[in-house]
Coordinates of C-alpha atoms and ligand atoms in Angstrom, one line a residue:
X1 CA -22.6 9.0 -7.1
X2 CA -22.6 5.8 -9.0
X3 CA -25.1 3.0 -8.3
X4 CA -22.2 0.7 -7.4
X5 CA -20.8 3.1 -4.8
X6 CA -24.3 3.4 -3.2
X7 CA -25.0 -0.3 -3.4
X8 CA -21.7 -1.0 -1.7
X9 CA -22.4 1.5 1.1
X10 CA -19.6 3.8 -0.1
X11 CA -20.4 7.5 -0.3
X12 CA -18.7 10.8 -1.1
X13 CA -18.1 13.3 1.6
X14 CA -20.8 15.8 2.4
X15 CA -19.4 18.3 4.9
X16 CA -23.0 19.4 6.0
X17 CA -23.7 15.8 7.1
X18 CA -20.5 15.6 9.2
X19 CA -21.0 16.6 12.9
X20 CA -17.2 16.7 13.4
X21 CA -16.7 19.2 10.6
X22 CA -15.1 21.8 12.8
X23 CA -12.5 19.3 14.1
X24 CA -11.8 18.1 10.7
X25 CA -11.3 21.6 9.3
X26 CA -8.7 22.2 12.1
X27 CA -7.0 18.9 11.3
X28 CA -7.2 19.7 7.6
X29 CA -5.5 23.0 8.0
X30 CA -2.8 21.5 10.2
X31 CA -2.2 18.9 7.6
X32 CA -2.1 21.4 4.8
X33 CA 0.5 23.3 6.9
X34 CA 2.5 20.1 7.6
X35 CA 2.6 19.2 3.9
X36 CA 3.8 22.7 3.0
X37 CA 6.5 22.7 5.7
X38 CA 7.6 19.2 4.8
X39 CA 6.8 17.9 8.3
X40 CA 5.3 14.6 7.2
X41 CA 7.4 11.5 7.0
X42 CA 7.5 8.1 5.4
X43 CA 8.2 4.9 7.4
X44 CA 9.2 1.7 5.5
X45 CA 8.1 -1.8 6.2
X46 CA 10.1 -4.7 4.5
X47 CA 8.5 -7.4 2.4
X48 CA 10.2 -10.8 2.3
X49 CA 10.1 -13.7 -0.2
X50 CA 9.1 -17.0 1.4
X51 CA 11.0 -18.8 -1.4
X52 CA 14.5 -17.8 -0.4
X53 CA 13.9 -15.5 2.6
X54 CA 15.3 -12.5 0.8
X55 CA 14.0 -9.0 1.3
X56 CA 12.3 -8.0 -2.0
X57 CA 11.1 -4.5 -1.2
X58 CA 9.6 -2.1 1.3
X59 CA 6.2 -0.4 1.6
X60 CA 6.1 3.4 2.3
X61 CA 3.6 4.4 5.0
X62 CA 2.7 8.0 5.9
X63 CA 3.6 9.3 9.3
X64 CA 3.1 12.7 11.0
X65 CA 5.8 13.2 13.6
X66 CA 5.6 16.1 16.0
X67 CA 1.9 15.8 16.6
X68 CA 0.8 16.2 20.2
X69 CA -1.8 13.4 19.7
X70 CA -0.5 10.8 17.2
X71 CA -2.6 10.7 14.1
X72 CA -2.8 7.3 12.5
X73 CA -2.1 6.9 8.8
X74 CA -5.8 5.9 8.1
X75 CA -6.9 9.2 9.6
X76 CA -4.4 11.4 7.8
X77 CA -5.5 9.8 4.5
X78 CA -9.2 10.2 5.4
X79 CA -8.8 13.9 6.1
X80 CA -6.7 14.4 3.0
X81 CA -9.4 12.6 0.9
X82 CA -12.2 14.7 2.3
X83 CA -10.5 18.0 1.7
X84 CA -8.8 17.7 -1.6
X85 CA -5.3 17.5 0.0
X86 CA -4.9 13.9 -1.2
X87 CA -3.7 15.1 -4.6
X88 CA -0.7 17.1 -3.3
X89 CA -0.1 14.5 -0.5
X90 CA 0.1 11.6 -2.9
X91 CA 2.5 13.6 -5.1
X92 CA 4.6 14.3 -2.1
X93 CA 4.6 10.6 -1.1
X94 CA 5.6 9.5 -4.6
X95 CA 8.5 12.0 -4.7
X96 CA 9.7 10.9 -1.3
X97 CA 9.4 7.3 -2.3
X98 CA 11.8 8.0 -5.3
X99 CA 14.2 9.6 -2.9
X100 CA 13.9 6.6 -0.6
X101 CA 14.7 4.2 -3.5
X102 CA 17.7 6.3 -4.4
X103 CA 18.9 5.9 -0.8
X104 CA 18.4 2.2 -1.0
X105 CA 20.4 2.0 -4.3
X106 CA 23.2 4.1 -2.8
X107 CA 23.3 1.8 0.2
X108 CA 23.8 -1.2 -2.0
X109 CA 20.2 -2.5 -2.4
X110 CA 19.2 -1.8 -6.0
X111 CA 17.0 -4.9 -6.2
X112 CA 14.5 -3.5 -3.6
X113 CA 11.2 -2.1 -4.7
X114 CA 9.3 0.7 -2.9
X115 CA 5.5 0.4 -2.7
X116 CA 3.3 3.4 -2.5
X117 CA -0.4 3.4 -1.4
X118 CA -2.7 5.2 -3.8
X119 CA -6.1 6.6 -2.8
X120 CA -9.4 6.2 -4.4
X121 CA -9.6 9.8 -5.4
X122 CA -6.2 9.6 -7.1
X123 CA -7.6 7.0 -9.4
X124 CA -10.5 9.3 -10.2
X125 CA -8.3 12.2 -11.3
X126 CA -8.1 12.4 -15.0
X127 CA -4.5 13.3 -15.1
X128 CA -3.1 10.9 -12.5
X129 CA -1.7 8.3 -14.9
X130 CA 0.0 10.9 -16.9
X131 CA 1.5 12.5 -13.8
X132 CA 3.0 9.2 -12.7
X133 CA 4.3 8.4 -16.2
X134 CA 6.0 11.8 -16.4
X135 CA 7.5 11.3 -12.9
X136 CA 8.7 7.9 -13.8
X137 CA 10.3 9.0 -17.1
X138 CA 12.2 11.7 -15.3
X139 CA 13.6 9.1 -12.9
X140 CA 14.2 6.1 -15.3
X141 CA 16.5 4.5 -12.8
X142 CA 13.4 3.5 -10.8
X143 CA 11.5 1.9 -13.6
X144 CA 9.6 -1.2 -12.5
X145 CA 10.8 -0.6 -8.9
X146 CA 8.1 1.8 -7.7
X147 CA 5.0 -0.3 -7.1
X148 CA 1.5 1.3 -6.7
X149 CA -0.9 -0.3 -4.2
X150 CA -4.6 0.2 -4.7
X151 CA -7.4 -1.3 -2.6
X152 CA -10.3 -3.2 -4.2
X153 CA -12.8 -1.0 -2.4
X154 CA -11.2 2.1 -3.8
X155 CA -11.9 0.8 -7.3
X156 CA -15.5 0.1 -6.5
X157 CA -16.2 3.9 -6.1
X158 CA -15.8 4.3 -9.8
X159 CA -14.9 1.0 -11.5
X160 CA -14.8 2.1 -15.1
X161 CA -12.5 5.1 -14.5
X162 CA -10.4 3.3 -12.0
X163 CA -9.8 0.4 -14.4
X164 CA -9.0 2.8 -17.2
X165 CA -6.4 4.5 -14.9
X166 CA -4.9 1.2 -13.9
X167 CA -4.7 -0.1 -17.5
X168 CA -2.9 3.1 -18.5
X169 CA -0.4 2.8 -15.6
X170 CA 0.2 -0.9 -16.4
X171 CA 0.6 -0.1 -20.1
X172 CA 3.6 2.1 -19.3
X173 CA 5.2 -0.5 -17.1
X174 CA 4.2 0.6 -13.6
X175 CA 3.8 -2.4 -11.4
X176 CA 0.4 -2.5 -9.6
X177 CA -0.6 -4.3 -6.4
X178 CA -4.1 -5.0 -5.1
X179 CA -4.1 -4.1 -1.3
X180 CA -6.3 -5.5 1.5
X181 CA -7.7 -8.3 -0.7
X182 CA -10.5 -10.1 0.9
X183 CA -11.3 -7.3 3.4
X184 CA -14.3 -5.7 1.7
X185 CA -16.6 -6.5 -1.1
X186 CA -14.3 -8.6 -3.2
X187 CA -15.6 -9.1 -6.7
X188 CA -14.1 -12.1 -8.3
X189 CA -15.3 -11.1 -11.7
X190 CA -13.6 -7.8 -11.3
X191 CA -10.3 -9.2 -10.0
X192 CA -9.8 -11.3 -13.1
X193 CA -9.6 -8.1 -15.3
X194 CA -7.2 -6.2 -13.2
X195 CA -3.8 -5.5 -14.7
X196 CA -2.0 -6.0 -11.3
X197 CA 0.9 -8.3 -10.7
X198 CA 0.5 -8.8 -7.0
X199 CA -2.3 -9.4 -4.6
X200 CA -2.0 -8.6 -0.9
X201 CA -4.2 -10.7 1.3
X202 CA -5.7 -8.6 4.1
X203 CA -4.5 -8.9 7.6
X204 CA -8.0 -9.9 8.9
X205 CA -7.6 -13.2 7.1
X206 CA -4.0 -13.8 8.3
X207 CA -4.4 -12.9 12.0
X208 CA -6.0 -16.1 13.2
X209 CA -4.5 -18.4 10.5
X210 CA -2.9 -20.8 13.0
X211 CA -6.2 -21.0 15.0
X212 CA -8.9 -21.0 12.4
X213 CA -9.3 -23.8 9.9
X214 CA -11.8 -21.7 8.0
X215 CA -9.3 -19.0 7.5
X216 CA -6.7 -21.5 6.2
X217 CA -9.3 -22.8 3.6
X218 CA -10.0 -19.2 2.5
X219 CA -6.3 -18.2 2.3
X220 CA -5.2 -21.4 0.6
X221 CA -8.0 -21.0 -2.0
X222 CA -7.1 -17.4 -2.5
X223 CA -3.5 -18.2 -3.1
X224 CA -4.3 -21.0 -5.6
X225 CA -6.7 -18.7 -7.5
X226 CA -4.3 -15.8 -7.6
X227 CA -1.5 -18.0 -8.9
X228 CA -3.8 -19.5 -11.6
X229 CA -4.7 -15.9 -12.6
X230 CA -1.0 -15.0 -12.7
X231 CA -0.6 -12.9 -9.6
X232 CA 2.1 -13.1 -6.9
X233 CA 0.6 -13.2 -3.4
X234 CA 1.7 -11.3 -0.3
X235 CA 0.3 -12.0 3.1
X236 CA -0.2 -8.9 5.3
X237 CA 0.0 -8.7 9.0
X238 CA 2.2 -11.8 9.7
X239 CA 3.0 -11.5 13.4
X240 CA 4.7 -14.8 14.3
X241 CA 6.9 -17.6 13.0
X242 CA 4.1 -20.2 13.0
X243 CA 2.0 -18.1 10.7
X244 CA 5.0 -17.5 8.4
X245 CA 5.7 -21.2 8.2
X246 CA 2.1 -22.0 7.6
X247 CA 2.1 -19.5 4.7
X248 CA 5.3 -21.0 3.2
X249 CA 3.6 -24.4 3.2
X250 CA 0.6 -22.9 1.5
X251 CA 2.9 -21.7 -1.4
X252 CA 2.4 -18.0 -0.5
X253 CA 5.1 -15.9 -2.3
X254 CA 5.8 -13.1 0.2
X255 CA 5.1 -11.9 3.7
X256 CA 4.9 -8.5 5.5
X257 CA 4.3 -8.0 9.2
X258 CA 5.6 -7.4 12.6
X259 CA 7.2 -10.9 12.7
X260 CA 9.6 -9.7 10.1
X261 CA 9.8 -5.9 10.9
X262 CA 7.6 -3.0 11.8
X263 CA 7.5 0.1 9.6
X264 CA 10.5 2.3 10.5
X265 CA 12.4 5.4 9.3
X266 CA 14.9 5.0 6.5
X267 CA 17.9 5.3 8.9
X268 CA 16.6 2.4 11.0
X269 CA 15.7 0.4 7.9
X270 CA 19.2 0.6 6.5
X271 CA 20.6 -0.7 9.8
X272 CA 18.0 -3.5 9.8
X273 CA 18.9 -4.4 6.2
X274 CA 22.5 -4.6 7.0
X275 CA 21.9 -6.9 10.0
X276 CA 19.6 -9.0 7.8
X277 CA 22.5 -9.1 5.2
X278 CA 24.8 -10.4 7.9
X279 CA 22.4 -13.2 8.7
X280 CA 22.1 -14.2 5.1
X281 CA 25.9 -14.3 4.8
X282 CA 26.1 -16.6 7.8
X283 CA 23.4 -18.9 6.4
X284 CA 25.1 -19.1 3.0
Ligands
C2E1 P1 -2.0 -0.8 4.3 O1 -1.5 -0.2 3.0 O2 -2.8 -2.1 4.2 O3 -0.7 -0.9 5.2 C1 -0.5 -1.9 6.2 C2 -0.9 -1.4 7.6 O4 -0.8 -2.5 8.5 C3 0.1 -0.4 8.1 O5 -0.7 0.5 9.0 C4 1.1 -1.2 8.9 O6 1.8 -0.4 9.9 C5 0.2 -2.2 9.5 N1 0.9 -3.5 9.8 C6 2.0 -4.0 9.2 N2 2.3 -5.2 9.7 C7 1.4 -5.4 10.7 C8 1.2 -6.5 11.7 O7 2.0 -7.5 11.7 N3 0.2 -6.4 12.6 C9 -0.6 -5.3 12.6 N4 -1.5 -5.3 13.5 N5 -0.5 -4.3 11.7 C10 0.5 -4.3 10.8 P2 -0.6 2.1 8.9 O8 0.8 2.5 8.6 O9 -1.2 2.6 10.1 O10 -1.4 2.4 7.6 C11 -2.8 2.1 7.6 C12 -3.3 2.3 6.2 O11 -3.3 3.7 5.8 C13 -2.6 1.6 5.1 O12 -3.0 0.2 5.1 C14 -3.0 2.4 3.9 O13 -4.2 2.0 3.4 C15 -3.1 3.8 4.4 N6 -1.8 4.5 4.1 C16 -0.7 4.6 4.8 N7 0.2 5.4 4.2 C17 -0.4 5.9 3.1 C18 0.0 6.8 2.0 O14 1.1 7.3 1.9 N8 -1.0 7.1 1.1 C19 -2.3 6.5 1.1 N9 -3.1 6.8 0.1 N10 -2.6 5.6 2.1 C20 -1.7 5.3 3.0
MG2 MG1 -0.6 -1.0 1.4
MG3 MG1 -3.1 -3.6 3.3
MG4 MG1 -5.2 -1.3 5.0

């Protein structure tokens, strides 16, 4: 384990230190099964430009339908990371994201991007960038439209290798986004070297934006800094119109959140997009 990982309180998984190991093994084997039987699903949450109110893309989020007790995405991913399932799971998500983008193109939305969340351990796999590059070159119609989201904390596990992986992905034209910015141990000196195009400000800084003057200072400063460094800025977890208006006034580029739409299956998303299109037509 690297010094940085230890200093930051991050650690690798040691099954013998985990009192819930048995439960996790059951969950892990169910997950392996679900993956093999193609029983997992992706939901999609739209991302909107605050400049012209157009929808610019969607984020793919993992779901596990048909579970007796609903298993949140965070938990699915944690189990997958701890058991080595994250490698096939991320590959599955990437392939489904391409299918999703094809469906969006077919429905008349070729401008929309599809964002995919990438796990810490994916970045540490030697062959991950090459895998993504191969996948992209066999689907050239999606070039520049599949965005990879990585969290800052995920890079802190292994900064040198993560940065190498991100540079390699960026070099071949894959757009990168820094997720959950401001939620963990943000390193400003690290952020300046990232090849990303987009920064997503964590929901924890957005939730009380209308109530907390301090949060407004932090968010405004973050937006200004990110713009000066050449990043587009997305605010996560926007739940009401007041917050969206506030962010527009702060020159934030894009929003995501329940105010606009919740994550939903492709079929529902297509209906939502079509209603949204009708609204745009009426406004125009
Ligand atoms: P994230 O990438 O930061 O995704 C945003 C999370 O916030 C999603 O939770 C979304 O449903 C939720 N959210 C969106 N708008 C709002 C809002 O206005 N209010 C509130 N309270 N929540 C909102 P979800 O789907 O449960 O996913 C949680 C996390 O799990 C994600 O955070 C991401 O880190 C991870 N995740 C999800 N799908 C995948 C995946 O396919 N692969 C990997 N590696 N991680 C994934
Ligand atoms: Mg994300
Ligand atoms: Mg996030
Ligand atoms: Mg998150």
